[in-house]
Amino acid sequence: MAGFRALAEHVRDPRIPTRQRRTALRKCLEKFAPYGHRATWHHLCTRVGIGTGDRQPEPARLVAALAELEEARTIWLAYDVEFAARRKREKHAGIRQPGALDEWHRRTWGGCGVVWCDDPQHHPTAPLPDVLRRLIAALESEPREVCPVCADDRIVWRHGLERHPGSGPVCTGCGIVVPEAVLTDEALMTAKRCRRAALAS
């Protein structure tokens, strides 16, 4: 199976039929899809003006979507390298027990679902690179009471999510499943209370 860079070259190659270039872009999302495959595809199509079911989009739009995806991937890979170096330093210092952030990072290995959106049509509207920068800044800061991507405080706890662990805090503003490690205990308790209140009503 081709890697991300080989698939990206197919997307750019004007000698390849447009339909195949579109397929190559979709396959790039098997390697790196920050919101999950369907939500990331919907995001990219919305950003560059392609219909999600359009089989013959303008090649320039495909290349524009790829450029946004590639920039976001570069940002994430740099963070991934730094994360691995930090864990190595911690293990060398005798810190063997992984924390909540480490557990979250393990589930998002490779960059798929790092800003998971359970509803494919409800995702941040900002460019992917901006979203990843905001997330990384939150991961490297003290926990807060708001969404790291859109700063909305309307976070609710949801069950039945389509990925492990199956439940978690979801921002009702931008639709991301917020990593628990970036939220304060108070924010998490509030999210769970919001769910109970919604069930009771």
Short mmCIF file of C-alpha atoms in Angstrom, two decimals:
data_model
loop_
_atom_site.label_atom_id
_atom_site.label_comp_id
_atom_site.label_asym_id
_atom_site.label_seq_id
_atom_site.Cartn_x
_atom_site.Cartn_y
_atom_site.Cartn_z
CA MET A 1 0.00 0.00 0.00
CA ALA A 2 1.31 3.44 -0.95
CA GLY A 3 2.39 5.84 1.79
CA PHE A 4 1.12 9.37 2.34
CA ARG A 5 3.84 11.07 0.29
CA ALA A 6 3.39 8.75 -2.71
CA LEU A 7 -0.36 9.30 -2.62
CA ALA A 8 0.19 13.07 -2.38
CA GLU A 9 2.32 12.94 -5.53
CA HIS A 10 -0.55 11.17 -7.32
CA VAL A 11 -2.92 13.95 -6.27
CA ARG A 12 -0.56 16.53 -7.81
CA ASP A 13 0.26 14.62 -10.99
CA PRO A 14 -1.57 16.25 -13.95
CA ARG A 15 -1.01 13.14 -16.07
CA ILE A 16 -3.30 11.09 -13.82
CA PRO A 17 -7.07 11.23 -14.49
CA THR A 18 -8.96 13.49 -12.09
CA ARG A 19 -11.03 10.62 -10.69
CA GLN A 20 -7.86 8.77 -9.69
CA ARG A 21 -6.36 11.92 -8.19
CA ARG A 22 -9.49 12.29 -6.06
CA THR A 23 -9.15 8.65 -4.97
CA ALA A 24 -5.52 9.28 -4.01
CA LEU A 25 -6.61 12.20 -1.82
CA ARG A 26 -9.20 9.99 -0.12
CA LYS A 27 -6.49 7.39 0.50
CA CYS A 28 -4.29 10.07 2.08
CA LEU A 29 -6.97 10.20 4.78
CA GLU A 30 -6.29 6.56 5.61
CA LYS A 31 -2.84 7.78 6.71
CA PHE A 32 -3.74 11.09 8.33
CA ALA A 33 -7.25 12.25 9.19
CA PRO A 34 -7.34 14.53 12.25
CA TYR A 35 -11.15 14.56 12.53
CA GLY A 36 -11.58 10.95 11.45
CA HIS A 37 -11.87 9.90 7.80
CA ARG A 38 -15.41 11.07 7.01
CA ALA A 39 -15.28 14.31 8.99
CA THR A 40 -11.86 15.26 7.58
CA TRP A 41 -13.10 14.60 4.04
CA HIS A 42 -16.19 16.74 4.67
CA HIS A 43 -13.99 19.50 6.11
CA LEU A 44 -11.59 19.53 3.15
CA CYS A 45 -14.40 19.48 0.59
CA THR A 46 -16.16 22.34 2.37
CA ARG A 47 -12.95 24.39 2.60
CA VAL A 48 -12.05 24.13 -1.10
CA GLY A 49 -15.53 24.02 -2.61
CA ILE A 50 -15.78 20.38 -3.72
CA GLY A 51 -18.98 18.40 -3.38
CA THR A 52 -18.30 15.42 -1.10
CA GLY A 53 -19.68 13.09 -3.78
CA ASP A 54 -18.15 14.91 -6.78
CA ARG A 55 -16.13 12.35 -8.77
CA GLN A 56 -14.61 14.89 -11.16
CA PRO A 57 -13.65 17.95 -9.06
CA GLU A 58 -11.37 20.63 -10.40
CA PRO A 59 -7.77 19.40 -10.00
CA ALA A 60 -6.71 22.75 -8.50
CA ARG A 61 -9.24 22.24 -5.70
CA LEU A 62 -7.85 18.77 -5.00
CA VAL A 63 -4.34 20.21 -4.76
CA ALA A 64 -5.58 22.98 -2.43
CA ALA A 65 -7.19 20.40 -0.14
CA LEU A 66 -3.99 18.35 -0.17
CA ALA A 67 -1.91 21.42 0.72
CA GLU A 68 -4.02 22.05 3.83
CA LEU A 69 -3.82 18.40 4.83
CA GLU A 70 -0.05 18.27 4.30
CA GLU A 71 0.59 21.38 6.38
CA ALA A 72 -1.49 19.95 9.23
CA ARG A 73 0.35 16.63 8.97
CA THR A 74 3.74 18.37 9.16
CA ILE A 75 2.65 20.14 12.35
CA TRP A 76 1.39 16.92 13.89
CA LEU A 77 4.49 14.88 12.98
CA ALA A 78 6.73 17.50 14.59
CA TYR A 79 4.65 17.28 17.78
CA ASP A 80 4.78 13.48 17.60
CA VAL A 81 8.58 13.53 17.47
CA GLU A 82 8.76 15.89 20.46
CA PHE A 83 6.25 13.76 22.37
CA ALA A 84 8.34 10.63 21.82
CA ALA A 85 11.50 12.46 22.94
CA ARG A 86 9.73 13.66 26.11
CA ARG A 87 8.55 10.14 26.96
CA LYS A 88 12.10 8.86 26.47
CA ARG A 89 13.43 11.52 28.84
CA GLU A 90 10.72 10.67 31.40
CA LYS A 91 11.51 6.94 31.24
CA HIS A 92 15.21 7.72 31.65
CA ALA A 93 14.27 9.73 34.76
CA GLY A 94 12.32 6.74 36.12
CA ILE A 95 8.81 7.93 35.23
CA ARG A 96 7.40 4.72 33.76
CA GLN A 97 3.68 5.04 34.45
CA PRO A 98 1.95 6.73 31.49
CA GLY A 99 -0.45 9.54 32.34
CA ALA A 100 -3.81 10.52 30.83
CA LEU A 101 -2.13 12.43 28.02
CA ASP A 102 0.01 9.42 27.14
CA GLU A 103 -3.05 7.17 27.00
CA TRP A 104 -4.83 9.63 24.69
CA HIS A 105 -1.73 9.93 22.49
CA ARG A 106 -1.46 6.14 22.16
CA ARG A 107 -5.01 6.01 20.74
CA THR A 108 -4.23 8.70 18.16
CA TRP A 109 -0.98 7.23 16.88
CA GLY A 110 -0.18 8.43 13.36
CA GLY A 111 -2.52 11.39 13.54
CA CYS A 112 -5.82 9.70 12.81
CA GLY A 113 -8.56 11.09 15.00
CA VAL A 114 -6.38 13.47 17.03
CA VAL A 115 -9.27 15.96 16.95
CA TRP A 116 -12.01 13.36 16.53
CA CYS A 117 -15.43 14.58 15.40
CA ASP A 118 -18.10 11.97 15.93
CA ASP A 119 -20.55 13.76 13.62
CA PRO A 120 -18.84 13.93 10.19
CA GLN A 121 -20.66 17.17 9.35
CA HIS A 122 -19.97 18.92 12.66
CA HIS A 123 -16.30 19.89 12.82
CA PRO A 124 -14.23 23.07 13.26
CA THR A 125 -14.39 25.56 10.40
CA ALA A 126 -10.85 26.88 10.88
CA PRO A 127 -8.03 25.52 8.68
CA LEU A 128 -6.66 22.18 9.88
CA PRO A 129 -3.17 23.59 10.64
CA ASP A 130 -4.71 26.23 12.93
CA VAL A 131 -6.80 23.62 14.71
CA LEU A 132 -3.78 21.39 15.33
CA ARG A 133 -1.70 24.31 16.59
CA ARG A 134 -4.44 25.17 19.10
CA LEU A 135 -4.73 21.55 20.21
CA ILE A 136 -0.96 21.17 20.64
CA ALA A 137 -0.77 24.42 22.60
CA ALA A 138 -3.47 23.04 24.93
CA LEU A 139 -1.67 19.70 25.28
CA GLU A 140 1.45 21.57 26.35
CA SER A 141 -0.36 23.88 28.81
CA GLU A 142 -2.25 23.58 32.04
CA PRO A 143 -5.80 22.16 31.78
CA ARG A 144 -8.54 24.68 31.07
CA GLU A 145 -12.32 24.80 31.31
CA VAL A 146 -13.00 25.49 27.63
CA CYS A 147 -12.55 23.72 24.31
CA PRO A 148 -8.93 23.99 23.15
CA VAL A 149 -9.99 24.57 19.54
CA CYS A 150 -12.86 27.08 19.69
CA ALA A 151 -12.73 28.22 23.37
CA ASP A 152 -16.41 27.32 23.82
CA ASP A 153 -17.40 26.28 27.34
CA ARG A 154 -20.43 24.25 26.23
CA ILE A 155 -18.88 20.82 26.69
CA VAL A 156 -21.11 17.81 27.34
CA TRP A 157 -20.30 14.21 28.15
CA ARG A 158 -21.52 11.81 25.45
CA HIS A 159 -21.79 8.03 25.33
CA GLY A 160 -21.93 5.90 22.20
CA LEU A 161 -19.04 7.60 20.40
CA GLU A 162 -17.82 5.73 17.34
CA ARG A 163 -14.29 5.25 18.66
CA HIS A 164 -12.56 4.02 21.81
CA PRO A 165 -13.23 4.68 24.64
CA GLY A 166 -16.82 5.20 23.45
CA SER A 167 -17.61 8.12 25.74
CA GLY A 168 -16.08 11.48 26.52
CA PRO A 169 -16.40 15.27 26.56
CA VAL A 170 -17.70 16.74 23.31
CA CYS A 171 -17.63 20.43 22.44
CA THR A 172 -21.08 21.44 21.22
CA GLY A 173 -19.52 24.48 19.52
CA CYS A 174 -17.08 22.85 17.09
CA GLY A 175 -17.94 19.17 17.50
CA ILE A 176 -14.59 17.76 18.63
CA VAL A 177 -14.19 15.10 21.28
CA VAL A 178 -12.00 17.03 23.70
CA PRO A 179 -9.01 15.14 25.14
CA GLU A 180 -9.74 14.79 28.86
CA ALA A 181 -6.14 15.70 29.68
CA VAL A 182 -6.65 19.31 28.48
CA LEU A 183 -9.73 19.91 30.68
CA THR A 184 -9.83 20.67 34.38
CA ASP A 185 -11.59 18.29 36.76
CA GLU A 186 -14.28 20.95 37.19
CA ALA A 187 -14.88 21.13 33.42
CA LEU A 188 -15.18 17.35 33.23
CA MET A 189 -17.64 17.26 36.14
CA THR A 190 -19.69 20.04 34.53
CA ALA A 191 -19.80 18.09 31.25
CA LYS A 192 -21.09 15.02 33.07
CA ARG A 193 -23.68 17.09 34.95
CA CYS A 194 -24.89 18.54 31.62
CA ARG A 195 -25.44 15.01 30.34
CA ARG A 196 -27.37 13.98 33.44
CA ALA A 197 -29.50 17.12 33.23
CA ALA A 198 -30.24 16.41 29.55
CA LEU A 199 -31.24 12.81 30.34
CA ALA A 200 -33.45 13.93 33.25
CA SER A 201 -35.31 16.47 31.09
#
